[in-house]
Short mmCIF file of C-alpha atoms in Angstrom, two decimals:
data_model
loop_
_atom_site.label_atom_id
_atom_site.label_comp_id
_atom_site.label_asym_id
_atom_site.label_seq_id
_atom_site.Cartn_x
_atom_site.Cartn_y
_atom_site.Cartn_z
CA MET A 1110 10.28 10.62 26.10
CA GLU A 1111 8.03 13.66 26.21
CA LEU A 1112 11.00 15.90 26.91
CA LYS A 1113 13.02 14.40 24.12
CA ASN A 1114 10.25 15.05 21.64
CA LYS A 1115 9.99 18.67 22.71
CA ALA A 1116 13.73 19.13 22.29
CA THR A 1117 13.49 17.65 18.83
CA VAL A 1118 10.72 19.94 17.76
CA SER A 1119 12.80 23.00 18.51
CA ALA A 1120 15.93 21.47 17.03
CA LEU A 1121 14.54 20.37 13.71
CA GLY A 1122 11.83 22.89 13.11
CA VAL A 1123 8.18 22.14 13.61
CA ALA A 1124 7.33 21.22 10.03
CA PHE A 1125 9.99 18.55 9.66
CA ALA A 1126 9.66 17.11 13.16
CA ALA A 1127 5.91 16.84 12.67
CA LEU A 1128 6.53 13.91 10.34
CA LEU A 1129 8.75 12.09 12.80
CA VAL A 1130 7.31 12.52 16.26
CA PRO A 1131 5.81 9.19 17.32
CA GLY A 1132 2.07 8.72 17.32
CA LEU A 1133 1.48 7.17 20.73
CA LEU A 1134 0.99 10.37 22.66
CA ALA A 1135 0.07 9.49 26.22
CA GLY A 1136 -3.22 11.18 27.01
CA GLY A 1137 -3.31 12.84 23.58
CA GLU A 1138 -6.66 13.61 22.01
CA ALA A 1139 -8.25 10.89 19.91
CA LEU A 1140 -7.57 11.05 16.21
CA ALA A 1141 -10.06 10.32 13.50
CA LEU A 1142 -9.44 6.89 12.00
CA PRO A 1143 -8.43 6.58 8.34
CA GLU A 1144 -11.33 7.18 5.98
CA GLY A 1145 -13.51 4.09 5.61
CA ILE A 1146 -11.96 2.36 8.66
CA GLU A 1147 -13.75 1.58 11.91
CA THR A 1148 -10.98 -0.02 13.89
CA VAL A 1149 -7.19 -0.29 13.82
CA LYS A 1150 -7.04 -2.95 16.52
CA VAL A 1151 -8.48 -6.45 16.57
CA ALA A 1152 -8.12 -9.56 18.72
CA PRO A 1153 -6.35 -12.62 17.30
CA THR A 1154 -8.80 -15.26 16.12
CA SER A 1155 -6.60 -18.27 16.80
CA LYS A 1156 -4.93 -19.55 19.96
CA ASP A 1157 -1.67 -20.09 18.07
CA HIS A 1158 -1.38 -16.44 17.21
CA PRO A 1159 1.89 -14.98 18.54
CA LEU A 1160 0.37 -11.57 19.35
CA ASP A 1161 -2.12 -10.62 22.10
CA GLU A 1162 -3.56 -7.79 20.04
CA ILE A 1163 -3.27 -7.03 16.37
CA LEU A 1164 -2.53 -3.39 15.60
CA SER A 1165 -2.46 -1.64 12.27
CA GLY A 1166 0.72 0.23 11.38
CA TRP A 1167 -1.39 3.41 11.48
CA HIS A 1168 -1.53 3.10 15.26
CA PHE A 1169 2.22 3.69 15.56
CA ARG A 1170 2.55 6.74 13.33
CA SER A 1171 2.77 10.43 14.26
CA PRO A 1172 -0.52 12.35 14.49
CA GLU A 1173 0.46 14.32 11.40
CA THR A 1174 1.13 11.21 9.34
CA GLN A 1175 -2.09 9.68 10.62
CA ALA A 1176 -4.02 12.80 9.70
CA LEU A 1177 -2.90 12.54 6.09
CA GLN A 1178 -4.74 9.24 5.95
CA GLU A 1179 -7.96 10.56 7.49
CA ASP A 1180 -9.12 12.07 4.30
CA ASP A 1181 -8.75 10.74 0.75
CA PHE A 1182 -8.26 14.27 -0.59
CA GLU A 1183 -5.22 14.76 1.65
CA ASN A 1184 -3.78 11.28 1.13
CA PRO A 1185 -1.03 11.60 -1.52
CA ALA A 1186 -1.47 7.94 -2.53
CA PHE A 1187 -4.77 8.81 -4.16
CA LEU A 1188 -2.90 10.13 -7.20
CA TRP A 1189 -2.13 6.49 -7.93
CA VAL A 1190 -5.62 5.29 -7.11
CA GLU A 1191 -7.02 7.75 -9.65
CA GLN A 1192 -4.54 6.55 -12.25
CA GLY A 1193 -5.58 2.97 -11.52
CA GLU A 1194 -9.20 3.88 -12.01
CA GLU A 1195 -8.40 5.20 -15.45
CA LEU A 1196 -6.39 2.10 -16.38
CA TRP A 1197 -9.27 -0.14 -15.20
CA SER A 1198 -11.27 0.70 -18.30
CA THR A 1199 -8.35 1.25 -20.70
CA VAL A 1200 -8.37 -1.34 -23.50
CA GLU A 1201 -4.97 -2.91 -24.15
CA GLY A 1202 -3.57 -6.04 -25.79
CA ALA A 1203 -4.45 -8.34 -28.67
CA ALA A 1204 -7.75 -9.48 -27.10
CA ASN A 1205 -8.99 -5.90 -27.21
CA LYS A 1206 -10.11 -5.88 -23.59
CA SER A 1207 -9.76 -3.83 -20.44
CA CYS A 1208 -10.13 -5.00 -16.84
CA SER A 1209 -13.71 -3.74 -16.86
CA SER A 1210 -14.56 -5.95 -19.89
CA CYS A 1211 -14.45 -8.94 -17.54
CA HIS A 1212 -14.90 -7.41 -14.10
CA ASP A 1213 -17.30 -4.57 -14.78
CA ASP A 1214 -17.76 -2.24 -11.79
CA ALA A 1215 -14.72 -2.63 -9.52
CA SER A 1216 -16.57 -1.30 -6.47
CA GLU A 1217 -18.71 -4.46 -6.63
CA THR A 1218 -16.46 -7.09 -8.18
CA MET A 1219 -13.34 -6.15 -6.20
CA ALA A 1220 -15.04 -5.52 -2.86
CA THR A 1221 -13.25 -8.41 -1.13
CA ALA A 1222 -10.41 -9.55 -3.45
CA GLY A 1223 -7.92 -7.18 -1.82
CA ALA A 1224 -8.57 -8.70 1.60
CA ASN A 1225 -8.01 -12.32 0.54
CA MET A 1226 -4.67 -12.17 -1.22
CA PRO A 1227 -2.45 -14.13 -1.67
CA LYS A 1228 -4.97 -16.68 -2.92
CA TRP A 1229 -4.56 -20.19 -4.37
CA ASN A 1230 -4.50 -20.22 -8.18
CA GLU A 1231 -5.47 -23.63 -9.52
CA ALA A 1232 -4.20 -22.96 -13.07
CA LEU A 1233 -0.75 -21.95 -11.86
CA GLY A 1234 -0.60 -24.52 -9.05
CA LYS A 1235 0.61 -21.86 -6.60
CA PRO A 1236 -0.70 -18.85 -4.70
CA VAL A 1237 -0.80 -15.46 -6.39
CA ASN A 1238 -0.80 -12.05 -4.80
CA LEU A 1239 -2.62 -9.04 -6.19
CA GLU A 1240 0.21 -7.85 -8.43
CA GLN A 1241 0.61 -11.34 -9.88
CA GLN A 1242 -3.15 -11.76 -10.41
CA ILE A 1243 -3.30 -8.43 -12.24
CA ASN A 1244 -0.45 -9.47 -14.53
CA HIS A 1245 -1.97 -12.92 -15.01
CA CYS A 1246 -5.16 -11.28 -16.27
CA ARG A 1247 -3.14 -9.02 -18.54
CA THR A 1248 -1.15 -11.77 -20.22
CA GLU A 1249 -3.81 -14.52 -20.29
CA ARG A 1250 -7.05 -12.66 -20.85
CA MET A 1251 -6.06 -9.32 -22.38
CA GLU A 1252 -3.07 -10.70 -24.27
CA ALA A 1253 -1.14 -7.64 -23.18
CA ASP A 1254 2.36 -7.42 -21.70
CA ALA A 1255 2.77 -7.90 -17.98
CA TRP A 1256 3.56 -4.70 -16.08
CA LYS A 1257 6.97 -4.53 -14.43
CA TRP A 1258 7.10 -4.83 -10.65
CA GLU A 1259 7.08 -1.35 -9.05
CA SER A 1260 6.07 0.29 -12.37
CA THR A 1261 3.65 3.20 -12.04
CA GLN A 1262 0.91 1.18 -13.76
CA LEU A 1263 1.21 -1.88 -11.55
CA LEU A 1264 1.36 0.25 -8.40
CA ALA A 1265 -1.63 2.31 -9.57
CA MET A 1266 -3.74 -0.75 -10.38
CA THR A 1267 -2.79 -2.52 -7.15
CA ALA A 1268 -3.69 0.58 -5.14
CA TYR A 1269 -6.98 0.99 -7.00
CA VAL A 1270 -8.10 -2.63 -6.64
CA ARG A 1271 -7.03 -2.95 -3.00
CA ASN A 1272 -8.79 0.32 -2.20
CA GLN A 1273 -12.08 -1.25 -3.35
CA SER A 1274 -11.70 -3.71 -0.47
CA ARG A 1275 -11.06 -1.01 2.09
CA GLY A 1276 -12.64 -1.81 5.46
CA GLU A 1277 -12.89 -5.51 4.61
CA PRO A 1278 -11.15 -7.70 7.23
CA VAL A 1279 -8.00 -9.44 6.02
CA ALA A 1280 -8.72 -13.14 5.65
CA VAL A 1281 -6.33 -15.48 3.87
CA GLN A 1282 -6.50 -19.22 3.39
CA THR A 1283 -3.63 -20.98 5.14
CA ASP A 1284 -4.70 -24.64 4.97
CA GLY A 1285 -4.93 -27.14 2.10
CA PRO A 1286 -2.49 -26.33 -0.72
CA MET A 1287 -1.60 -23.05 1.02
CA LYS A 1288 -0.16 -24.89 4.03
CA PRO A 1289 3.40 -25.38 2.73
CA TRP A 1290 3.52 -21.75 1.59
CA PHE A 1291 2.34 -20.61 5.01
CA GLU A 1292 4.99 -22.74 6.73
CA LYS A 1293 7.70 -21.43 4.43
CA GLY A 1294 6.65 -17.85 5.12
CA LYS A 1295 6.71 -18.50 8.85
CA ASP A 1296 10.16 -19.98 8.56
CA ILE A 1297 11.45 -16.90 6.73
CA TYR A 1298 9.80 -14.62 9.31
CA TYR A 1299 11.66 -16.22 12.20
CA THR A 1300 15.04 -16.86 10.52
CA ARG A 1301 17.80 -14.47 11.49
CA VAL A 1302 19.63 -13.07 8.50
CA GLY A 1303 22.24 -10.52 7.52
CA GLN A 1304 25.33 -9.16 9.21
CA LEU A 1305 23.12 -7.71 11.97
CA ASP A 1306 21.70 -11.20 12.49
CA MET A 1307 18.03 -10.34 12.98
CA ALA A 1308 14.71 -11.85 11.96
CA CYS A 1309 11.44 -10.03 11.17
CA SER A 1310 10.31 -11.19 14.60
CA SER A 1311 13.31 -9.57 16.32
CA CYS A 1312 11.86 -6.14 15.57
CA HIS A 1313 8.16 -6.56 14.83
CA GLU A 1314 7.23 -9.19 17.40
CA GLY A 1315 9.74 -8.47 20.14
CA TYR A 1316 9.81 -4.69 20.25
CA TYR A 1317 6.79 -3.13 18.54
CA GLY A 1318 5.83 0.20 20.08
CA GLN A 1319 9.48 0.94 20.91
CA GLN A 1320 11.60 3.61 19.33
CA ILE A 1321 14.49 2.38 17.14
CA ARG A 1322 16.37 5.64 16.62
CA ALA A 1323 13.99 7.94 14.70
CA ASP A 1324 11.45 5.21 13.88
CA ARG A 1325 8.77 3.67 16.07
CA LEU A 1326 8.50 -0.04 15.42
CA SER A 1327 5.10 -1.36 14.39
CA GLN A 1328 3.98 -4.96 14.13
CA GLY A 1329 4.92 -4.94 10.45
CA GLN A 1330 1.30 -5.44 9.38
CA THR A 1331 0.47 -5.44 5.70
CA ASN A 1332 -3.14 -4.17 5.56
CA GLY A 1333 -2.07 -0.70 4.37
CA PHE A 1334 -0.17 -1.76 1.26
CA PRO A 1335 0.61 -0.42 -1.21
CA THR A 1336 1.51 2.58 0.94
CA TYR A 1337 2.71 6.08 0.25
CA ARG A 1338 6.02 6.72 2.05
CA PHE A 1339 7.62 10.12 2.55
CA LYS A 1340 10.97 8.40 2.32
CA TRP A 1341 10.11 7.05 -1.13
CA GLN A 1342 8.26 10.19 -2.23
CA LYS A 1343 5.80 7.82 -3.86
CA ILE A 1344 3.70 4.76 -3.37
CA GLY A 1345 5.47 1.40 -3.01
CA SER A 1346 4.65 -2.29 -2.90
CA LEU A 1347 4.78 -4.60 0.10
CA HIS A 1348 7.66 -6.53 -1.45
CA ARG A 1349 9.64 -3.30 -1.75
CA ARG A 1350 9.11 -2.79 1.98
CA PHE A 1351 10.23 -6.37 2.75
CA LYS A 1352 13.32 -5.77 0.66
CA GLY A 1353 14.09 -2.55 2.54
CA CYS A 1354 13.84 -4.28 5.92
CA MET A 1355 16.20 -7.03 4.77
CA LYS A 1356 18.71 -4.53 3.38
CA ASN A 1357 18.68 -2.61 6.65
CA ILE A 1358 19.93 -5.66 8.48
CA ARG A 1359 22.58 -6.13 5.77
CA ALA A 1360 21.03 -9.27 4.31
CA THR A 1361 20.73 -10.20 0.66
CA PRO A 1362 17.01 -9.60 0.08
CA TYR A 1363 14.82 -11.98 -1.88
CA LYS A 1364 13.56 -10.62 -5.18
CA VAL A 1365 10.28 -8.73 -5.47
CA GLY A 1366 7.68 -11.16 -6.79
CA SER A 1367 9.77 -14.19 -5.66
CA ASP A 1368 8.22 -17.31 -4.13
CA GLU A 1369 9.96 -16.43 -0.85
CA PHE A 1370 8.33 -13.00 -0.61
CA LEU A 1371 5.01 -14.49 -1.72
CA ALA A 1372 5.22 -16.99 1.16
CA LEU A 1373 6.20 -14.19 3.53
CA GLU A 1374 3.28 -12.10 2.26
CA LEU A 1375 0.88 -14.94 3.02
CA TYR A 1376 2.31 -15.48 6.49
CA THR A 1377 2.33 -11.76 7.40
CA ALA A 1378 -1.25 -11.40 6.08
CA TRP A 1379 -2.22 -14.16 8.53
CA ARG A 1380 -0.52 -12.30 11.37
CA GLY A 1381 -2.84 -9.40 10.53
CA GLN A 1382 -5.95 -11.56 10.04
CA GLY A 1383 -9.04 -9.51 10.91
CA LEU A 1384 -7.52 -6.05 10.48
CA PRO A 1385 -9.50 -3.99 7.98
CA VAL A 1386 -7.74 -3.30 4.67
CA GLU A 1387 -6.53 0.30 4.81
CA ALA A 1388 -4.86 0.60 1.42
CA PRO A 1389 -3.43 2.95 0.40
CA ALA A 1390 -1.95 3.99 3.76
CA VAL A 1391 0.52 6.81 4.45
CA ARG A 1392 3.80 6.12 6.20
CA GLN A 1393 6.92 8.03 7.28
CA MET B 1488 81.07 7.43 -11.45
CA GLN B 1489 79.93 10.06 -9.05
CA SER B 1490 76.25 9.62 -9.91
CA ARG B 1491 76.38 5.80 -9.78
CA HIS B 1492 77.81 6.02 -6.31
CA THR B 1493 74.94 8.23 -5.13
CA THR B 1494 72.36 5.85 -6.56
CA GLY B 1495 74.01 2.97 -4.74
CA LEU B 1496 73.81 4.83 -1.46
CA LYS B 1497 70.16 5.73 -1.95
CA LEU B 1498 69.31 2.15 -2.74
CA PHE B 1499 71.10 0.99 0.38
CA ALA B 1500 69.31 3.58 2.49
CA SER B 1501 65.83 2.62 1.30
CA LEU B 1502 66.50 -1.10 1.75
CA GLY B 1503 67.47 -0.29 5.29
CA ALA B 1504 64.23 1.61 5.81
CA LEU B 1505 62.28 -1.34 4.46
CA ALA B 1506 64.03 -3.73 6.81
CA VAL B 1507 63.23 -1.47 9.73
CA SER B 1508 59.53 -1.21 8.83
CA ILE B 1509 59.16 -4.99 8.41
CA GLY B 1510 60.77 -5.54 11.77
CA PHE B 1511 58.43 -2.97 13.27
CA ALA B 1512 55.25 -4.55 11.87
CA ALA B 1513 56.18 -8.01 13.10
CA GLY B 1514 57.27 -6.80 16.50
CA ALA B 1515 56.01 -3.72 18.26
CA VAL B 1516 52.57 -3.19 16.64
CA ALA B 1517 50.94 -6.62 16.50
CA ALA B 1518 47.99 -7.15 14.15
CA PRO B 1519 44.66 -7.16 16.00
CA ILE B 1520 43.38 -10.57 17.03
CA ALA B 1521 41.20 -12.16 14.32
CA PRO B 1522 37.46 -12.47 15.17
CA GLN B 1523 37.57 -16.28 15.12
CA ASP B 1524 40.47 -16.33 17.61
CA VAL B 1525 38.80 -14.22 20.29
CA LYS B 1526 37.96 -16.26 23.39
CA ILE B 1527 35.24 -15.26 25.80
CA VAL B 1528 35.84 -16.75 29.27
CA ASP B 1529 33.36 -16.15 32.12
CA HIS B 1530 31.54 -13.58 29.98
CA LYS B 1531 34.62 -11.46 29.59
CA ILE B 1532 37.58 -10.66 27.36
CA ASP B 1533 40.28 -9.11 29.51
CA ALA B 1534 42.90 -8.23 26.88
CA SER B 1535 42.48 -5.43 24.35
CA LEU B 1536 41.76 -6.78 20.86
CA THR B 1537 44.50 -4.56 19.46
CA GLY B 1538 46.93 -4.68 22.35
CA ALA B 1539 46.36 -0.97 22.89
CA ALA B 1540 43.80 1.20 24.67
CA GLY B 1541 41.00 2.79 22.62
CA ASN B 1542 40.30 6.44 22.01
CA VAL B 1543 37.32 7.93 23.86
CA GLU B 1544 36.49 10.63 21.28
CA ALA B 1545 36.56 8.14 18.40
CA GLY B 1546 34.42 5.80 20.50
CA LYS B 1547 31.71 8.46 20.76
CA LYS B 1548 31.70 8.75 16.99
CA TRP B 1549 31.24 5.00 16.46
CA PHE B 1550 28.56 4.89 19.17
CA LYS B 1551 26.41 7.46 17.34
CA GLY B 1552 27.35 6.67 13.76
CA ARG B 1553 24.50 5.03 11.86
CA LYS B 1554 27.02 3.28 9.62
CA ALA B 1555 29.25 2.27 12.55
CA GLY B 1556 27.97 0.94 15.90
CA ASN B 1557 24.65 2.80 15.76
CA CYS B 1558 24.32 1.97 19.45
CA LEU B 1559 21.99 4.94 19.87
CA ALA B 1560 19.45 3.17 17.63
CA CYS B 1561 18.66 0.87 20.53
CA HIS B 1562 20.09 2.49 23.67
CA GLU B 1563 19.34 5.71 25.44
CA ASN B 1564 22.42 7.60 26.60
CA SER B 1565 22.08 10.84 28.60
CA ASP B 1566 25.68 11.74 27.79
CA MET B 1567 24.43 12.31 24.21
CA ALA B 1568 21.33 14.29 25.12
CA SER B 1569 21.97 16.65 22.20
CA GLU B 1570 21.36 13.82 19.70
CA ALA B 1571 17.76 13.83 18.47
CA PHE B 1572 16.58 10.24 18.77
CA HIS B 1573 17.58 7.58 21.26
CA GLY B 1574 16.37 4.02 20.95
CA GLU B 1575 14.26 2.19 23.53
CA ILE B 1576 15.09 -1.39 22.55
CA GLY B 1577 17.90 -2.09 25.03
CA PRO B 1578 18.56 -0.74 28.54
CA SER B 1579 19.79 2.82 29.00
CA LEU B 1580 23.58 2.90 29.05
CA ASP B 1581 23.72 5.58 31.73
CA GLY B 1582 26.15 4.41 34.39
CA VAL B 1583 26.99 1.25 32.48
CA ALA B 1584 30.64 1.34 33.60
CA GLY B 1585 29.40 0.86 37.15
CA ARG B 1586 27.56 -2.32 36.18
CA TYR B 1587 30.17 -4.04 34.03
CA SER B 1588 33.94 -4.39 34.06
CA GLU B 1589 35.98 -3.46 31.00
CA GLY B 1590 36.37 -7.14 30.11
CA GLN B 1591 32.61 -7.69 30.31
CA LEU B 1592 31.87 -4.64 28.16
CA ARG B 1593 34.35 -5.89 25.55
CA ALA B 1594 32.69 -9.32 25.53
CA ILE B 1595 29.20 -7.79 25.16
CA LEU B 1596 30.39 -5.82 22.14
CA VAL B 1597 32.34 -8.64 20.50
CA ASN B 1598 29.61 -11.24 20.81
CA SER B 1599 26.43 -10.18 22.60
CA LYS B 1600 25.04 -13.70 22.13
CA ALA B 1601 27.80 -15.25 24.22
CA VAL B 1602 26.81 -12.97 27.10
CA PHE B 1603 23.01 -12.47 26.81
CA GLY B 1604 22.11 -15.74 25.08
CA GLY B 1605 21.17 -16.60 21.52
CA GLU B 1606 17.83 -14.79 21.57
CA THR B 1607 19.15 -11.27 22.05
CA ILE B 1608 18.40 -8.73 19.32
CA MET B 1609 21.71 -6.96 19.95
CA PRO B 1610 24.15 -7.52 17.10
CA SER B 1611 27.59 -9.02 17.68
CA PHE B 1612 30.05 -6.39 16.55
CA TYR B 1613 33.25 -8.41 16.16
CA ARG B 1614 32.19 -11.64 14.50
CA ALA B 1615 32.25 -12.43 10.81
CA ASN B 1616 30.28 -14.80 8.57
CA PHE B 1617 28.14 -16.43 11.24
CA GLY B 1618 24.71 -15.69 9.79
CA HIS B 1619 22.54 -16.52 6.79
CA ARG B 1620 22.21 -14.43 3.62
CA ILE B 1621 24.78 -11.84 4.60
CA ALA B 1622 24.85 -9.17 1.87
CA LYS B 1623 27.91 -9.49 -0.40
CA SER B 1624 29.44 -6.21 0.64
CA PHE B 1625 29.50 -7.37 4.28
CA LYS B 1626 30.93 -10.88 3.71
CA ASP B 1627 34.07 -11.61 5.72
CA LYS B 1628 33.58 -8.36 7.60
CA THR B 1629 32.84 -7.50 11.20
CA ILE B 1630 30.43 -4.64 11.99
CA LEU B 1631 33.17 -2.78 13.87
CA SER B 1632 36.94 -3.21 13.49
CA ALA B 1633 39.03 -4.27 16.51
CA GLU B 1634 40.20 -0.65 16.88
CA GLN B 1635 36.63 0.60 16.82
CA VAL B 1636 35.57 -1.93 19.47
CA GLU B 1637 38.40 -0.71 21.70
CA ASP B 1638 37.37 2.91 21.09
CA VAL B 1639 33.77 2.16 22.09
CA VAL B 1640 34.93 0.22 25.17
CA ALA B 1641 37.07 3.24 26.16
CA TYR B 1642 34.04 5.48 25.74
CA LEU B 1643 31.69 3.18 27.71
CA LYS B 1644 34.21 3.23 30.58
CA THR B 1645 33.56 6.98 30.90
CA LEU B 1646 29.83 6.32 31.56
CA GLY B 1647 30.18 5.92 35.32
CA GLU B 1648 27.58 6.43 38.01
#
């Protein structure tokens, strides 16, 4: 493995290879953790958990990619966070309100929200994730139009709000009315799909830490989302990532914002229960 | 008169050619066996899927190709040391021809599940429409064609001890 990496560095040129060389360097020097984060590894809290240790996706990335997340000034995703901060107090819609009209200082009012999504919404009779909650506030309270999924505004606001909860351990409700959604998400996670006939578990439970061609498989944890990806050249939502994984195995993906992806988001959040929120993370 | 005669001859000649090519297709070059008709007995498929031997050079191409077999995504292969990234998901395929017969290699490629069991992550390369939610553009299709499977088998046979 070591040899192969060295060969690659000379073949591709140092700058490009730097983004791709895997992060688990045996005996390598310790890297600083992402800003605002004290641990990237926690123990499962329940006996039924399928993993022995829960590892943030950061753990599996190259030192160079990790380094970009060490410092908010270097992290390219902060362009979106800053935009979100501006939108937070921008008045829009017939009710003449902004987010801050109701929620005031986000650093206080949003200090945990990003760690507890998806959350049960009594009015809608279903769980909502962060994107859906933001749009619910826009249409119901601001009387403004909902933002489109993956629009700059929705990504910016999601990144801004989730960043307020940075360092907060992921903790989602999975019992009561959330139970059927949790079970549905679990079912999707373990169902093989597509022409390549794989499930999420095939890659992220069975082989994390292993190289799959140029990528090192992580546990598919969600605590870093939305994340900046070099491949996307921008920030992207968790549902976009889910869609990408399904397309790679030649399956028809569910739609972003669908009930299926919402259930999967709940289930995958539970698999990462206890990991500190790292949003917005940086990925290859 | 002269010209009509020529036309008649040409017509006759091309009909003859057609007859020959139909006879050829039905006889000498048989169509490859359909995925649903392939039988795996004792973890092997002894006969070529196409009736012919594969091409080693083409097999290398399908082995590496990300849109073809993409075997390198999961398997290390020292014979391809010049390729940048080798997967670590499955065993190294160095010396694989010493561990499996041609018929076993063919069976592994056609339907990995029939050989390794239902839990294996390795895709089945010559099976169609067996899974859920297969993307439209891959409906009714196998990952590799019968010819490509034979090419890869021919290549794997070169990976001796």
